[in-house]
Amino acid sequence: MEYLPLFFNLKNRPVLLIGGGEVGLRKARLLIRAGARLQLVSHELHPELEELLAASQGKLVANDYYKDQLEGVVLVVAATDDEAVNQQVHADCVARNLPVNVVDNPALCSFIVPAIVDRSPVVIGISSSGKAPVLARLLRAKLESIIPTRYSDLGQLAARFRDAVKARFSDINQRRKFWETAFQGSVAERVFNGQMPEAEKLLQQQLENSDTSQPVGEVYLVGAGPGDPELLTFKALRLMQQADVVLYDRLVSAEVLDLCRRDAELIYVGKKRDNHAVPQPDINRLLVEKALAGQRVVRLKGGDPFVFGRGGEELEELKAAGVPFQVVPGITAANACSAYAGIPLTHRDYAQSVKLITGQLKNRTSDLNFAEMIAPNQTLVFYMGLHTLELLVAGLVEKGKPASTPIALVSQGSTPQQRVLTGTLDNIVAKQATAQLPAPAIIIVGEVVALHEKLAWFNTGKINKPLIAP
């Protein structure tokens, strides 16, 4: 982040505004809405600004700016078209460690005034770090259209009940669940319909009838997809944002992880070849322990949890312990990487079936049944096979797969770092020795690979352009 988003309490506090034109008027409206006591410096005064000052007990302190005007104020906004004045205001504020905003000049700003969606007490600020204010305003317009204005009433209702809920529930997780039920259920619907007395009565009833005992939590086994956060399902995103604890794998991208609830406990349980941060039995134990403590746990796995994700093993442990769970499918690597590489897994002219195969079996063995993989008109997709590429290729050729069969390696598929290496069974090992594509990667074998050059669309000509060994 270039700026840390903060919310400044300006109620009844002195703020200096320099400039009384149209821009100054816009800033004055915002500052007065936040409760600031405005002190204005300006030669000319917009008529509406004069009325605002009178109505809010603000005052015009001078025509010209001078640094002594900074004494006692907590915030400074310069809205003039005089570059020399703006430079001087910035320098004087920096010398006093005063937060300053010079309108439309990010280089002279220690804080940015965002585009605002106001549903007080809920306030949403949108900033482009001063680089694309029109984009920020467009995003604000989108949010304005989908967030009902009565969210303000809902926030005020919550404020009135906050102390009572805190007294009722000593545990923070119980309080959180109570509010989530209120904000997503019949209480919220009554608020949105303008039925405030009914909403307040219903919330009081729910509070009085709520169970204060420690409930068993729940585990959500969630597929995080291949890395691109836009490939998450709506349900995955919703559960990620309400989870108390998140256990995540190595293949979960930072962009996806960043969508989890900010105050959730994040536990890394990733695995690399020959390097497990947390052994699988300990992961199973953690899931059970956290859920039995009443917490909602997201087990976040790259790709799909039921495709080489050991999700079934984890659910068996949860079932034995009596822990409720849900499973949210994710886009598995075979689908994502092939699609982003422009390689259809099936095609009427080339392949009528697909096999998903792990290149690494239990206990690190690779005793694969290559004989069943050599049939024509099918596509083979190997997961976790990059380190055994030579063995996989040799096994296929030995059982009769033509050495001229096309093959592709797709590394870090669907991410900006995606790279694709194509070849045939008889030359792909040598090409990879030169290219050194990193894991994670999938291997696609079959005639459909020939379509890559024609159908490649993602980031073409940049990072992931086809690599051809010399």
PDB file of N, CA and C in Angstrom, residues 15-33 38-42 44-50 52-53 77-81 86 101-104 113:
ATOM      1  N   VAL A  15      -9.690  22.957  11.983  1.00  0.00           N
ATOM      2  CA  VAL A  15      -9.061  22.562  10.719  1.00  0.00           C
ATOM      3  C   VAL A  15      -8.873  23.815   9.873  1.00  0.00           C
ATOM      4  N   LEU A  16      -7.692  23.964   9.283  1.00  0.00           N
ATOM      5  CA  LEU A  16      -7.400  25.122   8.455  1.00  0.00           C
ATOM      6  C   LEU A  16      -7.610  24.773   6.989  1.00  0.00           C
ATOM      7  N   LEU A  17      -8.461  25.545   6.308  1.00  0.00           N
ATOM      8  CA  LEU A  17      -8.704  25.400   4.875  1.00  0.00           C
ATOM      9  C   LEU A  17      -8.227  26.667   4.181  1.00  0.00           C
ATOM     10  N   ILE A  18      -7.341  26.520   3.212  1.00  0.00           N
ATOM     11  CA  ILE A  18      -6.788  27.666   2.493  1.00  0.00           C
ATOM     12  C   ILE A  18      -7.340  27.626   1.074  1.00  0.00           C
ATOM     13  N   GLY A  19      -8.186  28.595   0.735  1.00  0.00           N
ATOM     14  CA  GLY A  19      -8.828  28.643  -0.578  1.00  0.00           C
ATOM     15  C   GLY A  19     -10.331  28.591  -0.445  1.00  0.00           C
ATOM     16  N   GLY A  20     -11.007  29.594  -1.028  1.00  0.00           N
ATOM     17  CA  GLY A  20     -12.453  29.699  -0.870  1.00  0.00           C
ATOM     18  C   GLY A  20     -13.237  29.626  -2.151  1.00  0.00           C
ATOM     19  N   GLY A  21     -12.672  29.036  -3.191  1.00  0.00           N
ATOM     20  CA  GLY A  21     -13.375  28.903  -4.464  1.00  0.00           C
ATOM     21  C   GLY A  21     -14.200  27.626  -4.532  1.00  0.00           C
ATOM     22  N   GLU A  22     -14.452  27.155  -5.766  1.00  0.00           N
ATOM     23  CA  GLU A  22     -15.261  25.951  -5.960  1.00  0.00           C
ATOM     24  C   GLU A  22     -14.634  24.727  -5.300  1.00  0.00           C
ATOM     25  N   VAL A  23     -13.310  24.563  -5.463  1.00  0.00           N
ATOM     26  CA  VAL A  23     -12.632  23.417  -4.867  1.00  0.00           C
ATOM     27  C   VAL A  23     -12.675  23.527  -3.345  1.00  0.00           C
ATOM     28  N   GLY A  24     -12.423  24.729  -2.827  1.00  0.00           N
ATOM     29  CA  GLY A  24     -12.488  24.938  -1.390  1.00  0.00           C
ATOM     30  C   GLY A  24     -13.871  24.633  -0.836  1.00  0.00           C
ATOM     31  N   LEU A  25     -14.912  24.982  -1.608  1.00  0.00           N
ATOM     32  CA  LEU A  25     -16.278  24.700  -1.180  1.00  0.00           C
ATOM     33  C   LEU A  25     -16.505  23.199  -1.030  1.00  0.00           C
ATOM     34  N   ARG A  26     -16.027  22.412  -2.002  1.00  0.00           N
ATOM     35  CA  ARG A  26     -16.202  20.953  -1.913  1.00  0.00           C
ATOM     36  C   ARG A  26     -15.510  20.389  -0.683  1.00  0.00           C
ATOM     37  N   LYS A  27     -14.303  20.853  -0.420  1.00  0.00           N
ATOM     38  CA  LYS A  27     -13.574  20.358   0.757  1.00  0.00           C
ATOM     39  C   LYS A  27     -14.245  20.824   2.046  1.00  0.00           C
ATOM     40  N   ALA A  28     -14.755  22.039   2.039  1.00  0.00           N
ATOM     41  CA  ALA A  28     -15.418  22.557   3.240  1.00  0.00           C
ATOM     42  C   ALA A  28     -16.660  21.738   3.572  1.00  0.00           C
ATOM     43  N   ARG A  29     -17.442  21.380   2.562  1.00  0.00           N
ATOM     44  CA  ARG A  29     -18.621  20.548   2.806  1.00  0.00           C
ATOM     45  C   ARG A  29     -18.240  19.255   3.509  1.00  0.00           C
ATOM     46  N   LEU A  30     -17.190  18.620   3.024  1.00  0.00           N
ATOM     47  CA  LEU A  30     -16.754  17.342   3.583  1.00  0.00           C
ATOM     48  C   LEU A  30     -16.259  17.507   5.017  1.00  0.00           C
ATOM     49  N   LEU A  31     -15.442  18.524   5.253  1.00  0.00           N
ATOM     50  CA  LEU A  31     -14.884  18.738   6.591  1.00  0.00           C
ATOM     51  C   LEU A  31     -15.973  19.082   7.600  1.00  0.00           C
ATOM     52  N   ILE A  32     -16.942  19.895   7.183  1.00  0.00           N
ATOM     53  CA  ILE A  32     -18.022  20.282   8.096  1.00  0.00           C
ATOM     54  C   ILE A  32     -18.925  19.086   8.388  1.00  0.00           C
ATOM     55  N   ARG A  33     -19.152  18.231   7.379  1.00  0.00           N
ATOM     56  CA  ARG A  33     -19.924  17.008   7.625  1.00  0.00           C
ATOM     57  C   ARG A  33     -19.255  16.132   8.671  1.00  0.00           C
ATOM     58  N   LEU A  38     -14.140  24.898  11.150  1.00  0.00           N
ATOM     59  CA  LEU A  38     -13.362  25.342  10.005  1.00  0.00           C
ATOM     60  C   LEU A  38     -12.806  26.746  10.204  1.00  0.00           C
ATOM     61  N   GLN A  39     -11.521  26.891   9.909  1.00  0.00           N
ATOM     62  CA  GLN A  39     -10.861  28.194   9.851  1.00  0.00           C
ATOM     63  C   GLN A  39     -10.412  28.391   8.408  1.00  0.00           C
ATOM     64  N   LEU A  40     -10.892  29.459   7.773  1.00  0.00           N
ATOM     65  CA  LEU A  40     -10.707  29.631   6.333  1.00  0.00           C
ATOM     66  C   LEU A  40      -9.793  30.806   6.040  1.00  0.00           C
ATOM     67  N   VAL A  41      -8.891  30.592   5.098  1.00  0.00           N
ATOM     68  CA  VAL A  41      -8.027  31.648   4.582  1.00  0.00           C
ATOM     69  C   VAL A  41      -8.326  31.801   3.098  1.00  0.00           C
ATOM     70  N   SER A  42      -8.776  33.012   2.692  1.00  0.00           N
ATOM     71  CA  SER A  42      -9.109  33.205   1.286  1.00  0.00           C
ATOM     72  C   SER A  42      -9.349  34.680   1.005  1.00  0.00           C
ATOM     73  N   GLU A  44     -11.181  35.499  -1.829  1.00  0.00           N
ATOM     74  CA  GLU A  44     -12.546  35.487  -2.332  1.00  0.00           C
ATOM     75  C   GLU A  44     -13.310  34.362  -1.646  1.00  0.00           C
ATOM     76  N   LEU A  45     -14.578  34.595  -1.424  1.00  0.00           N
ATOM     77  CA  LEU A  45     -15.372  33.624  -0.693  1.00  0.00           C
ATOM     78  C   LEU A  45     -16.607  33.253  -1.512  1.00  0.00           C
ATOM     79  N   HIS A  46     -16.719  31.983  -1.841  1.00  0.00           N
ATOM     80  CA  HIS A  46     -17.896  31.485  -2.549  1.00  0.00           C
ATOM     81  C   HIS A  46     -19.132  31.749  -1.684  1.00  0.00           C
ATOM     82  N   PRO A  47     -20.224  32.244  -2.277  1.00  0.00           N
ATOM     83  CA  PRO A  47     -21.412  32.573  -1.477  1.00  0.00           C
ATOM     84  C   PRO A  47     -21.898  31.409  -0.608  1.00  0.00           C
ATOM     85  N   GLU A  48     -21.909  30.192  -1.164  1.00  0.00           N
ATOM     86  CA  GLU A  48     -22.379  29.043  -0.390  1.00  0.00           C
ATOM     87  C   GLU A  48     -21.422  28.728   0.752  1.00  0.00           C
ATOM     88  N   LEU A  49     -20.134  28.975   0.529  1.00  0.00           N
ATOM     89  CA  LEU A  49     -19.150  28.737   1.571  1.00  0.00           C
ATOM     90  C   LEU A  49     -19.353  29.706   2.737  1.00  0.00           C
ATOM     91  N   GLU A  50     -19.730  30.910   2.414  1.00  0.00           N
ATOM     92  CA  GLU A  50     -20.004  31.888   3.469  1.00  0.00           C
ATOM     93  C   GLU A  50     -21.167  31.412   4.341  1.00  0.00           C
ATOM     94  N   LEU A  52     -22.090  28.244   4.755  1.00  0.00           N
ATOM     95  CA  LEU A  52     -21.627  27.078   5.504  1.00  0.00           C
ATOM     96  C   LEU A  52     -20.857  27.487   6.748  1.00  0.00           C
ATOM     97  N   LEU A  53     -19.985  28.463   6.607  1.00  0.00           N
ATOM     98  CA  LEU A  53     -19.204  28.927   7.761  1.00  0.00           C
ATOM     99  C   LEU A  53     -20.129  29.462   8.852  1.00  0.00           C
ATOM    100  N   VAL A  77      -5.818  21.736   4.811  1.00  0.00           N
ATOM    101  CA  VAL A  77      -6.128  21.466   3.407  1.00  0.00           C
ATOM    102  C   VAL A  77      -5.868  22.741   2.618  1.00  0.00           C
ATOM    103  N   ALA A  78      -5.040  22.637   1.583  1.00  0.00           N
ATOM    104  CA  ALA A  78      -4.754  23.771   0.701  1.00  0.00           C
ATOM    105  C   ALA A  78      -5.494  23.546  -0.619  1.00  0.00           C
ATOM    106  N   ALA A  79      -6.423  24.444  -0.939  1.00  0.00           N
ATOM    107  CA  ALA A  79      -7.229  24.311  -2.152  1.00  0.00           C
ATOM    108  C   ALA A  79      -7.096  25.567  -2.994  1.00  0.00           C
ATOM    109  N   THR A  80      -5.860  25.992  -3.238  1.00  0.00           N
ATOM    110  CA  THR A  80      -5.614  27.195  -4.025  1.00  0.00           C
ATOM    111  C   THR A  80      -5.019  26.816  -5.372  1.00  0.00           C
ATOM    112  N   ASP A  81      -5.007  27.779  -6.305  1.00  0.00           N
ATOM    113  CA  ASP A  81      -4.349  27.564  -7.595  1.00  0.00           C
ATOM    114  C   ASP A  81      -3.010  28.297  -7.655  1.00  0.00           C
ATOM    115  N   ASN A  86       0.879  26.878  -2.191  1.00  0.00           N
ATOM    116  CA  ASN A  86       0.766  25.448  -1.902  1.00  0.00           C
ATOM    117  C   ASN A  86       2.094  24.868  -1.420  1.00  0.00           C
ATOM    118  N   ASN A 101      -3.031  18.222   3.103  1.00  0.00           N
ATOM    119  CA  ASN A 101      -3.464  17.792   1.775  1.00  0.00           C
ATOM    120  C   ASN A 101      -3.494  19.005   0.862  1.00  0.00           C
ATOM    121  N   VAL A 102      -2.710  18.943  -0.196  1.00  0.00           N
ATOM    122  CA  VAL A 102      -2.749  19.973  -1.231  1.00  0.00           C
ATOM    123  C   VAL A 102      -3.525  19.375  -2.399  1.00  0.00           C
ATOM    124  N   VAL A 103      -4.676  19.936  -2.686  1.00  0.00           N
ATOM    125  CA  VAL A 103      -5.609  19.333  -3.627  1.00  0.00           C
ATOM    126  C   VAL A 103      -4.966  19.154  -5.004  1.00  0.00           C
ATOM    127  N   ASP A 104      -5.129  17.952  -5.559  1.00  0.00           N
ATOM    128  CA  ASP A 104      -4.635  17.597  -6.901  1.00  0.00           C
ATOM    129  C   ASP A 104      -3.125  17.679  -7.033  1.00  0.00           C
ATOM    130  N   VAL A 113      -7.526  12.461   0.515  1.00  0.00           N
ATOM    131  CA  VAL A 113      -8.961  12.454   0.794  1.00  0.00           C
ATOM    132  C   VAL A 113      -9.620  11.499  -0.205  1.00  0.00           C
TER     133      VAL A 113
END
